[in-house]
PDB file of C-alpha atoms in Angstrom:
ATOM      1  CA  MET F1049      -0.003  -0.017   0.003  1.00 55.00           C
ATOM      2  CA  ASP F1050       1.291   3.429  -0.916  1.00 68.00           C
ATOM      3  CA  MET F1051       1.743   5.496   2.235  1.00 81.00           C
ATOM      4  CA  SER F1052       2.974   8.969   2.950  1.00 92.00           C
ATOM      5  CA  TRP F1053       3.997   9.848   6.489  1.00 94.00           C
ATOM      6  CA  ALA F1054       2.949  13.010   8.309  1.00 93.00           C
ATOM      7  CA  LEU F1055       5.114  14.409  11.139  1.00 95.00           C
ATOM      8  CA  ILE F1056       2.762  15.017  14.092  1.00 95.00           C
ATOM      9  CA  GLY F1057       5.288  16.090  16.723  1.00 96.00           C
ATOM     10  CA  SER F1058       7.512  14.637  19.376  1.00 97.00           C
ATOM     11  CA  ILE F1059       6.900  11.669  21.660  1.00 96.00           C
ATOM     12  CA  THR F1060       7.222  14.064  24.559  1.00 96.00           C
ATOM     13  CA  ASP F1061       4.138  16.020  23.321  1.00 96.00           C
ATOM     14  CA  ILE F1062       2.020  13.145  24.586  1.00 97.00           C
ATOM     15  CA  PRO F1063       2.055  12.377  28.323  1.00 96.00           C
ATOM     16  CA  ARG F1064       2.643   8.787  29.383  1.00 97.00           C
ATOM     17  CA  ARG F1065      -0.717   6.985  29.536  1.00 97.00           C
ATOM     18  CA  GLY F1066      -2.255   9.910  27.624  1.00 97.00           C
ATOM     19  CA  ALA F1067      -3.278  10.926  24.115  1.00 97.00           C
ATOM     20  CA  ARG F1068      -3.533  13.806  21.738  1.00 96.00           C
ATOM     21  CA  CYS F1069      -5.765  14.346  18.692  1.00 96.00           C
ATOM     22  CA  VAL F1070      -4.591  14.923  15.186  1.00 95.00           C
ATOM     23  CA  GLU F1071      -6.837  16.163  12.396  1.00 92.00           C
ATOM     24  CA  THR F1072      -6.309  14.171   9.153  1.00 88.00           C
ATOM     25  CA  PRO F1073      -8.134  14.291   5.784  1.00 84.00           C
ATOM     26  CA  ARG F1074     -10.048  11.217   6.994  1.00 80.00           C
ATOM     27  CA  GLY F1075     -11.075  12.625  10.401  1.00 89.00           C
ATOM     28  CA  LYS F1076      -9.785  12.811  13.896  1.00 95.00           C
ATOM     29  CA  VAL F1077      -7.081  10.413  14.982  1.00 96.00           C
ATOM     30  CA  ALA F1078      -6.152   9.778  18.607  1.00 98.00           C
ATOM     31  CA  VAL F1079      -2.468   9.135  19.189  1.00 98.00           C
ATOM     32  CA  PHE F1080      -1.715   7.300  22.447  1.00 98.00           C
ATOM     33  CA  ARG F1081       1.470   6.828  24.522  1.00 98.00           C
ATOM     34  CA  THR F1082       1.507   3.962  26.943  1.00 97.00           C
ATOM     35  CA  ALA F1083       3.406   3.831  30.236  1.00 96.00           C
ATOM     36  CA  GLU F1084       6.083   1.839  28.369  1.00 96.00           C
ATOM     37  CA  ASP F1085       6.365   4.573  25.673  1.00 95.00           C
ATOM     38  CA  ARG F1086       4.624   2.496  23.002  1.00 97.00           C
ATOM     39  CA  ILE F1087       2.783   4.664  20.511  1.00 97.00           C
ATOM     40  CA  PHE F1088      -0.516   3.793  18.862  1.00 98.00           C
ATOM     41  CA  ALA F1089      -2.995   5.676  16.653  1.00 98.00           C
ATOM     42  CA  ILE F1090      -6.655   4.873  16.190  1.00 98.00           C
ATOM     43  CA  GLU F1091      -9.814   6.701  15.101  1.00 97.00           C
ATOM     44  CA  ASP F1092     -10.961   9.014  17.940  1.00 97.00           C
ATOM     45  CA  HIS F1093     -14.450   7.609  18.337  1.00 96.00           C
ATOM     46  CA  CYS F1094     -15.724   4.648  20.228  1.00 97.00           C
ATOM     47  CA  PRO F1095     -17.582   2.105  18.106  1.00 96.00           C
ATOM     48  CA  HIS F1096     -20.388   2.075  20.714  1.00 96.00           C
ATOM     49  CA  LYS F1097     -21.739   5.667  20.821  1.00 95.00           C
ATOM     50  CA  GLY F1098     -18.859   7.661  19.297  1.00 96.00           C
ATOM     51  CA  GLY F1099     -17.233   8.754  22.590  1.00 96.00           C
ATOM     52  CA  PRO F1100     -13.863  10.579  22.347  1.00 97.00           C
ATOM     53  CA  LEU F1101     -11.344   7.788  22.983  1.00 98.00           C
ATOM     54  CA  SER F1102      -8.524  10.363  23.270  1.00 97.00           C
ATOM     55  CA  GLN F1103     -10.146  11.437  26.580  1.00 97.00           C
ATOM     56  CA  GLY F1104     -10.225   7.888  27.932  1.00 97.00           C
ATOM     57  CA  ILE F1105      -7.980   6.151  30.468  1.00 96.00           C
ATOM     58  CA  VAL F1106      -4.969   4.338  28.957  1.00 97.00           C
ATOM     59  CA  HIS F1107      -4.049   1.056  30.706  1.00 97.00           C
ATOM     60  CA  GLY F1108      -1.579  -1.393  29.175  1.00 97.00           C
ATOM     61  CA  ALA F1109      -2.221  -1.417  25.390  1.00 97.00           C
ATOM     62  CA  ALA F1110      -5.943  -0.473  25.738  1.00 98.00           C
ATOM     63  CA  VAL F1111      -8.063   2.611  26.375  1.00 98.00           C
ATOM     64  CA  THR F1112     -11.348   2.818  28.252  1.00 98.00           C
ATOM     65  CA  CYS F1113     -13.962   5.088  26.651  1.00 97.00           C
ATOM     66  CA  PRO F1114     -14.962   7.906  28.959  1.00 96.00           C
ATOM     67  CA  LEU F1115     -18.656   7.576  28.057  1.00 97.00           C
ATOM     68  CA  HIS F1116     -19.661   3.949  28.735  1.00 96.00           C
ATOM     69  CA  ASN F1117     -16.397   2.232  29.801  1.00 97.00           C
ATOM     70  CA  TRP F1118     -15.962   0.183  26.621  1.00 98.00           C
ATOM     71  CA  VAL F1119     -12.338  -1.061  26.435  1.00 98.00           C
ATOM     72  CA  ILE F1120     -10.624  -0.797  23.076  1.00 98.00           C
ATOM     73  CA  SER F1121      -7.369  -2.492  22.124  1.00 98.00           C
ATOM     74  CA  LEU F1122      -4.821   0.042  20.929  1.00 98.00           C
ATOM     75  CA  GLU F1123      -3.079  -2.713  18.987  1.00 98.00           C
ATOM     76  CA  THR F1124      -6.078  -4.041  17.007  1.00 98.00           C
ATOM     77  CA  GLY F1125      -8.782  -1.372  17.375  1.00 98.00           C
ATOM     78  CA  LYS F1126     -11.225  -4.014  18.561  1.00 98.00           C
ATOM     79  CA  ALA F1127     -13.513  -3.812  21.522  1.00 98.00           C
ATOM     80  CA  LEU F1128     -12.466  -6.155  24.333  1.00 97.00           C
ATOM     81  CA  GLY F1129     -14.566  -8.342  26.586  1.00 95.00           C
ATOM     82  CA  ALA F1130     -18.254  -8.913  25.736  1.00 94.00           C
ATOM     83  CA  ASP F1131     -18.469  -5.766  23.623  1.00 95.00           C
ATOM     84  CA  GLU F1132     -18.301  -5.900  19.860  1.00 95.00           C
ATOM     85  CA  GLY F1133     -17.075  -3.411  17.308  1.00 97.00           C
ATOM     86  CA  SER F1134     -13.822  -1.879  16.192  1.00 98.00           C
ATOM     87  CA  VAL F1135     -12.153   1.340  15.093  1.00 97.00           C
ATOM     88  CA  ARG F1136      -9.548   1.808  12.356  1.00 96.00           C
ATOM     89  CA  THR F1137      -5.939   1.644  13.493  1.00 97.00           C
ATOM     90  CA  ILE F1138      -3.383   3.921  11.817  1.00 96.00           C
ATOM     91  CA  PRO F1139       0.226   2.952  11.339  1.00 96.00           C
ATOM     92  CA  VAL F1140       2.700   5.001  13.403  1.00 96.00           C
ATOM     93  CA  LYS F1141       6.477   5.242  13.266  1.00 96.00           C
ATOM     94  CA  VAL F1142       8.955   6.754  15.641  1.00 96.00           C
ATOM     95  CA  GLU F1143      12.264   8.179  14.389  1.00 96.00           C
ATOM     96  CA  GLY F1144      14.359   9.445  17.305  1.00 95.00           C
ATOM     97  CA  ASP F1145      11.714  11.303  19.323  1.00 94.00           C
ATOM     98  CA  GLN F1146       9.693  12.346  16.271  1.00 97.00           C
ATOM     99  CA  LEU F1147       6.287  10.792  15.641  1.00 97.00           C
ATOM    100  CA  PHE F1148       4.771  10.100  12.200  1.00 97.00           C
ATOM    101  CA  ILE F1149       1.359   8.740  11.222  1.00 95.00           C
ATOM    102  CA  ALA F1150       0.623   7.090   7.923  1.00 94.00           C
ATOM    103  CA  LEU F1151      -1.696   8.785   5.484  1.00 86.00           C
ATOM    104  CA  ALA F1152      -2.709   5.943   3.201  1.00 70.00           C
ATOM    105  CA  SER F1153      -3.849   6.597  -0.341  1.00 54.00           C
ATOM    106  CA  GLU F1154      -7.645   6.784  -0.445  1.00 46.00           C
ATOM    107  CA  ALA F1155      -7.884   4.280  -3.292  1.00 39.00           C
ATOM    108  CA  LYS F1156      -6.268   1.575  -1.235  1.00 40.00           C
ATOM    109  CA  ALA F1157      -7.432   2.619   2.206  1.00 40.00           C
ATOM    110  CA  HIS F1158      -8.764  -0.163   4.472  1.00 42.00           C
ATOM    111  CA  ARG F1159     -11.678   0.544   6.746  1.00 42.00           C
ATOM    112  CA  ALA F1160     -12.761  -1.797   9.478  1.00 41.00           C
ATOM    113  CA  ALA F1161     -16.439  -2.845   9.253  1.00 35.00           C
TER     114      ALA F1161
END
């Protein structure tokens, strides 16, 4: 898949166990930093009622939605436990302390059902 990378800032712009939002041509993306400094990016809306995942609580490699406590895997974008649904994950790369997210070409973009 053809990808271009967009610089979104430094790893230190995101607090540990926190997130920040990035506007992309395809909508808001939440970029998360875990306690172990792992970086993930997913769509910033819960598959349940559209809650802002960027405002949720990060624990391990998951985030809990602030509206109805759904837990979403940062690795797969899938709801965990008994809940069903998913959000699109976005590739991220770290070079030094700089963060980049992938901006996939629209023609080949994959969207989770």
